[in-house]
Amino acid sequence: DIVLTQSPGTLSLSPGERATLSCRASQSVTISYLAWYQKKPGQAPRLLIFGASRRATGIPDRFSGSGSGTDFTLTISRLEPEDFAVYYCQQYGSSVPTFGQGTKVEIK
Amino acid sequence: QVHLVQSGAEVKKPGASVKVSCKASGYTFTAYYMHWVRQAPGQGLEWMGWTNPPNGDTNYAQKFQGRVTMTRDTSISTAYMELSKLRSDDTAVYFCARLSYDSSGYYSGLDVWGQGTTVTVSS
């Protein structure tokens, strides 16, 4: 199975700052089938990015994804109050989709 | 509007089974794979498996092999996830989610999710 390792575990930032989240895969992700999700307590996950860099419907353009192969990045250009949450990457290109362990973006 | 509506919370004893339902509306149920994901308290997201509604094919995470069964009833656009031999560490919120794709057939992530079903395993 492909293991996804996210870093850092926690990111402490202020509203308006830039957030850079990393996701590293143990082997190359097929056809860049890499997604990012936002998860808030008591809510279902929300798809932000798919195909490593394509924004899902309705996602603000302050969210962007990049990368290929084994290294991927989610960038939030200017944090809004509603962006403080846990973010997960997921690869869905193999027969066994896997999630990273998550990065918590918290208010500094 | 596209929706996935899951069944209500369950409390089960160790060793019992639980069956969670996920009713789809607003789209063609048989056109999309249905995945199941869970989140235990204080833990991350964990992929459990998928079912392919038109033919009932399934693929399960190795961790759940032998304990999980994913089925569907296309006549009522509903997917099911049954987990048997429950243990306390199966206490979690269970989600169903649709795997989307674009006009080129390129898979585009889990774009629609159910609201989650809390399963508590306790003696």
Short mmCIF file of C-alpha atoms in Angstrom, two decimals:
data_model
loop_
_atom_site.label_atom_id
_atom_site.label_comp_id
_atom_site.label_asym_id
_atom_site.label_seq_id
_atom_site.Cartn_x
_atom_site.Cartn_y
_atom_site.Cartn_z
CA ASP A 1 0.00 0.00 0.00
CA ILE A 2 1.10 3.57 -0.64
CA VAL A 3 1.92 5.36 2.61
CA LEU A 4 1.27 9.11 2.67
CA THR A 5 3.22 11.17 5.18
CA GLN A 6 1.97 14.68 5.90
CA SER A 7 4.00 17.45 7.45
CA PRO A 8 3.96 19.32 9.65
CA GLY A 9 1.61 17.68 12.10
CA THR A 10 0.38 21.06 13.31
CA LEU A 11 0.70 24.49 11.75
CA SER A 12 0.09 27.50 14.00
CA LEU A 13 -0.69 30.59 11.94
CA SER A 14 -2.67 33.82 12.08
CA PRO A 15 -5.52 34.81 9.78
CA GLY A 16 -4.13 36.37 6.61
CA GLU A 17 -0.97 34.29 6.66
CA ARG A 18 0.04 31.70 4.08
CA ALA A 19 -0.18 27.99 4.89
CA THR A 20 1.96 25.40 3.13
CA LEU A 21 1.14 21.73 3.77
CA SER A 22 3.19 18.81 2.50
CA CYS A 23 2.22 15.27 1.53
CA ARG A 24 4.90 12.75 0.59
CA ALA A 25 4.07 9.33 -0.90
CA SER A 26 6.10 6.15 -0.40
CA GLN A 27 5.85 5.50 -4.13
CA SER A 28 4.72 7.43 -7.17
CA VAL A 29 1.01 8.30 -7.26
CA THR A 30 -0.67 7.08 -10.45
CA ILE A 31 -1.80 9.79 -12.86
CA SER A 32 -1.52 12.32 -10.03
CA TYR A 33 -4.63 10.86 -8.45
CA LEU A 34 -3.98 12.89 -5.31
CA ALA A 35 -6.70 14.76 -3.46
CA TRP A 36 -6.86 17.12 -0.50
CA TYR A 37 -9.75 17.29 1.96
CA GLN A 38 -10.67 19.69 4.74
CA LYS A 39 -12.16 18.19 7.89
CA LYS A 40 -13.88 20.08 10.69
CA PRO A 41 -15.27 18.50 13.87
CA GLY A 42 -18.77 17.14 13.45
CA GLN A 43 -18.71 17.61 9.68
CA ALA A 44 -18.03 15.35 6.73
CA PRO A 45 -14.76 15.87 4.87
CA ARG A 46 -14.87 18.42 2.06
CA LEU A 47 -13.04 17.85 -1.21
CA LEU A 48 -10.73 20.78 -1.99
CA ILE A 49 -8.31 19.57 -4.65
CA PHE A 50 -8.20 16.55 -6.95
CA GLY A 51 -5.70 15.47 -9.57
CA ALA A 52 -3.04 17.15 -7.41
CA SER A 53 -3.84 20.66 -8.65
CA ARG A 54 -7.46 20.95 -9.78
CA ARG A 55 -9.86 22.80 -7.50
CA ALA A 56 -13.16 21.11 -6.77
CA THR A 57 -16.41 22.90 -7.52
CA GLY A 58 -16.99 25.93 -5.33
CA ILE A 59 -13.55 25.95 -3.69
CA PRO A 60 -12.08 29.45 -3.33
CA ASP A 61 -8.96 30.23 -5.34
CA ARG A 62 -6.92 30.85 -2.20
CA PHE A 63 -6.60 27.04 -2.12
CA SER A 64 -4.11 25.60 -4.57
CA GLY A 65 -2.41 22.26 -5.03
CA SER A 66 0.81 21.32 -6.73
CA GLY A 67 3.22 18.45 -7.14
CA SER A 68 3.58 15.13 -8.91
CA GLY A 69 5.16 11.74 -8.42
CA THR A 70 5.76 11.47 -4.68
CA ASP A 71 5.72 15.08 -3.46
CA PHE A 72 2.61 17.21 -3.20
CA THR A 73 1.73 20.53 -1.60
CA LEU A 74 -1.47 22.26 -0.57
CA THR A 75 -1.17 26.03 -0.24
CA ILE A 76 -3.70 28.36 1.33
CA SER A 77 -2.61 31.81 0.19
CA ARG A 78 -4.30 33.88 2.89
CA LEU A 79 -5.95 32.10 5.79
CA GLU A 80 -9.54 33.01 6.52
CA PRO A 81 -11.08 32.24 9.94
CA GLU A 82 -13.06 29.36 8.44
CA ASP A 83 -9.89 27.67 7.11
CA PHE A 84 -8.68 26.55 10.52
CA ALA A 85 -9.25 22.80 10.34
CA VAL A 86 -7.49 19.50 9.71
CA TYR A 87 -6.35 18.75 6.16
CA TYR A 88 -5.85 15.29 4.71
CA CYS A 89 -4.24 14.17 1.50
CA GLN A 90 -5.46 10.99 -0.19
CA GLN A 91 -4.16 8.98 -3.11
CA TYR A 92 -6.86 7.19 -5.06
CA GLY A 93 -4.82 5.89 -7.99
CA SER A 94 -4.00 2.48 -6.58
CA SER A 95 -6.37 -0.35 -5.81
CA VAL A 96 -6.00 0.56 -2.15
CA PRO A 97 -6.69 4.28 -1.62
CA THR A 98 -4.93 5.69 1.43
CA PHE A 99 -5.04 8.88 3.50
CA GLY A 100 -2.26 10.77 5.13
CA GLN A 101 -2.41 11.24 8.89
CA GLY A 102 -3.51 14.86 8.60
CA THR A 103 -2.16 18.35 9.28
CA LYS A 104 -3.96 20.54 11.77
CA VAL A 105 -4.00 24.23 10.93
CA GLU A 106 -4.66 26.09 14.16
CA ILE A 107 -4.97 29.73 15.12
CA LYS A 108 -1.77 31.16 16.55
CA GLN B 1 -29.18 18.40 -5.55
CA VAL B 2 -26.86 15.48 -4.94
CA HIS B 3 -27.15 13.96 -1.48
CA LEU B 4 -26.03 10.93 0.47
CA VAL B 5 -28.10 10.32 3.59
CA GLN B 6 -26.90 7.77 6.11
CA SER B 7 -28.73 5.83 8.76
CA GLY B 8 -28.72 6.88 12.39
CA ALA B 9 -26.34 6.29 15.25
CA GLU B 10 -25.85 2.77 16.58
CA VAL B 11 -24.72 1.35 19.90
CA LYS B 12 -23.49 -2.23 19.77
CA LYS B 13 -21.91 -4.74 22.11
CA PRO B 14 -18.53 -6.30 21.37
CA GLY B 15 -18.87 -9.23 19.00
CA ALA B 16 -22.05 -7.92 17.39
CA SER B 17 -22.51 -6.64 13.83
CA VAL B 18 -23.65 -3.27 12.52
CA LYS B 19 -25.10 -2.36 9.13
CA VAL B 20 -24.98 1.24 7.98
CA SER B 21 -27.02 2.44 5.02
CA CYS B 22 -26.30 5.28 2.61
CA LYS B 23 -29.15 6.48 0.38
CA ALA B 24 -28.21 8.41 -2.73
CA SER B 25 -30.36 11.01 -4.44
CA GLY B 26 -29.96 13.58 -7.19
CA TYR B 27 -27.73 11.48 -9.43
CA THR B 28 -27.57 8.11 -11.17
CA PHE B 29 -26.60 5.76 -8.35
CA THR B 30 -25.12 3.12 -10.66
CA ALA B 31 -22.77 5.55 -12.38
CA TYR B 32 -20.39 6.09 -9.44
CA TYR B 33 -18.30 3.94 -7.12
CA MET B 34 -19.24 4.26 -3.46
CA HIS B 35 -16.45 4.37 -0.89
CA TRP B 36 -16.57 3.96 2.87
CA VAL B 37 -14.28 5.85 5.24
CA ARG B 38 -14.22 5.95 9.01
CA GLN B 39 -12.79 8.22 11.69
CA ALA B 40 -12.22 6.98 15.21
CA PRO B 41 -12.24 9.53 18.06
CA GLY B 42 -9.11 11.67 17.90
CA GLN B 43 -7.82 9.78 14.88
CA GLY B 44 -7.49 10.44 11.17
CA LEU B 45 -9.51 9.29 8.19
CA GLU B 46 -9.28 5.58 7.36
CA TRP B 47 -10.33 4.10 4.02
CA MET B 48 -12.35 0.90 4.38
CA GLY B 49 -13.34 -0.10 0.88
CA TRP B 50 -15.59 0.51 -2.09
CA THR B 51 -18.47 -1.04 -3.94
CA ASN B 52 -19.30 -0.64 -7.61
CA PRO B 53 -23.10 -0.30 -7.74
CA PRO B 54 -23.86 -1.60 -11.26
CA ASN B 55 -22.33 -5.04 -10.62
CA GLY B 56 -21.76 -5.21 -6.87
CA ASP B 57 -17.99 -5.62 -7.16
CA THR B 58 -16.14 -4.73 -4.00
CA ASN B 59 -12.62 -3.97 -2.81
CA TYR B 60 -11.80 -3.92 0.87
CA ALA B 61 -8.83 -2.69 2.86
CA GLN B 62 -6.85 -5.66 4.07
CA LYS B 63 -7.41 -4.59 7.67
CA PHE B 64 -11.14 -5.27 7.33
CA GLN B 65 -11.04 -8.38 5.13
CA GLY B 66 -13.28 -11.06 6.60
CA ARG B 67 -15.22 -8.60 8.78
CA VAL B 68 -16.67 -6.10 6.32
CA THR B 69 -19.30 -6.57 3.63
CA MET B 70 -20.33 -3.80 1.27
CA THR B 71 -23.51 -4.28 -0.72
CA ARG B 72 -26.05 -2.20 -2.58
CA ASP B 73 -29.69 -2.20 -3.61
CA THR B 74 -29.95 -0.41 -6.92
CA SER B 75 -33.77 -0.39 -6.80
CA ILE B 76 -33.63 2.09 -3.92
CA SER B 77 -30.24 3.71 -4.68
CA THR B 78 -28.80 2.61 -1.37
CA ALA B 79 -25.38 1.29 -0.39
CA TYR B 80 -24.69 -0.67 2.76
CA MET B 81 -21.65 -1.36 4.89
CA GLU B 82 -21.82 -4.18 7.40
CA LEU B 83 -19.05 -4.70 9.93
CA SER B 84 -19.04 -7.82 12.05
CA LYS B 85 -17.23 -9.03 15.17
CA LEU B 86 -17.21 -5.50 16.50
CA ARG B 87 -14.51 -4.44 18.97
CA SER B 88 -14.20 -1.33 21.07
CA ASP B 89 -11.70 0.12 18.60
CA ASP B 90 -14.38 0.02 15.89
CA THR B 91 -16.04 2.92 17.70
CA ALA B 92 -15.97 5.61 15.03
CA VAL B 93 -17.93 7.79 12.67
CA TYR B 94 -18.51 5.96 9.39
CA PHE B 95 -18.93 7.88 6.14
CA CYS B 96 -20.01 6.89 2.67
CA ALA B 97 -18.66 8.98 -0.19
CA ARG B 98 -19.06 9.04 -3.95
CA LEU B 99 -16.01 8.80 -6.21
CA SER B 100 -16.54 11.37 -8.93
CA TYR B 101 -15.09 11.54 -12.42
CA ASP B 102 -15.02 14.08 -15.23
CA SER B 103 -16.17 13.85 -18.83
CA SER B 104 -12.83 12.27 -19.80
CA GLY B 105 -13.30 9.52 -17.24
CA TYR B 106 -10.61 11.03 -15.02
CA TYR B 107 -11.35 10.27 -11.39
CA SER B 108 -11.81 13.46 -9.43
CA GLY B 109 -11.90 12.49 -5.77
CA LEU B 110 -14.62 11.85 -3.21
CA ASP B 111 -16.84 14.79 -3.95
CA VAL B 112 -20.08 14.00 -2.11
CA TRP B 113 -20.18 12.60 1.42
CA GLY B 114 -22.85 11.32 3.72
CA GLN B 115 -23.34 13.08 7.04
CA GLY B 116 -21.67 10.25 8.95
CA THR B 117 -23.00 7.53 11.22
CA THR B 118 -21.65 7.20 14.74
CA VAL B 119 -21.13 3.61 15.80
CA THR B 120 -20.31 3.04 19.45
CA VAL B 121 -19.10 -0.36 20.59
CA SER B 122 -19.39 -0.81 24.32
CA SER B 123 -20.24 -3.53 26.76
#
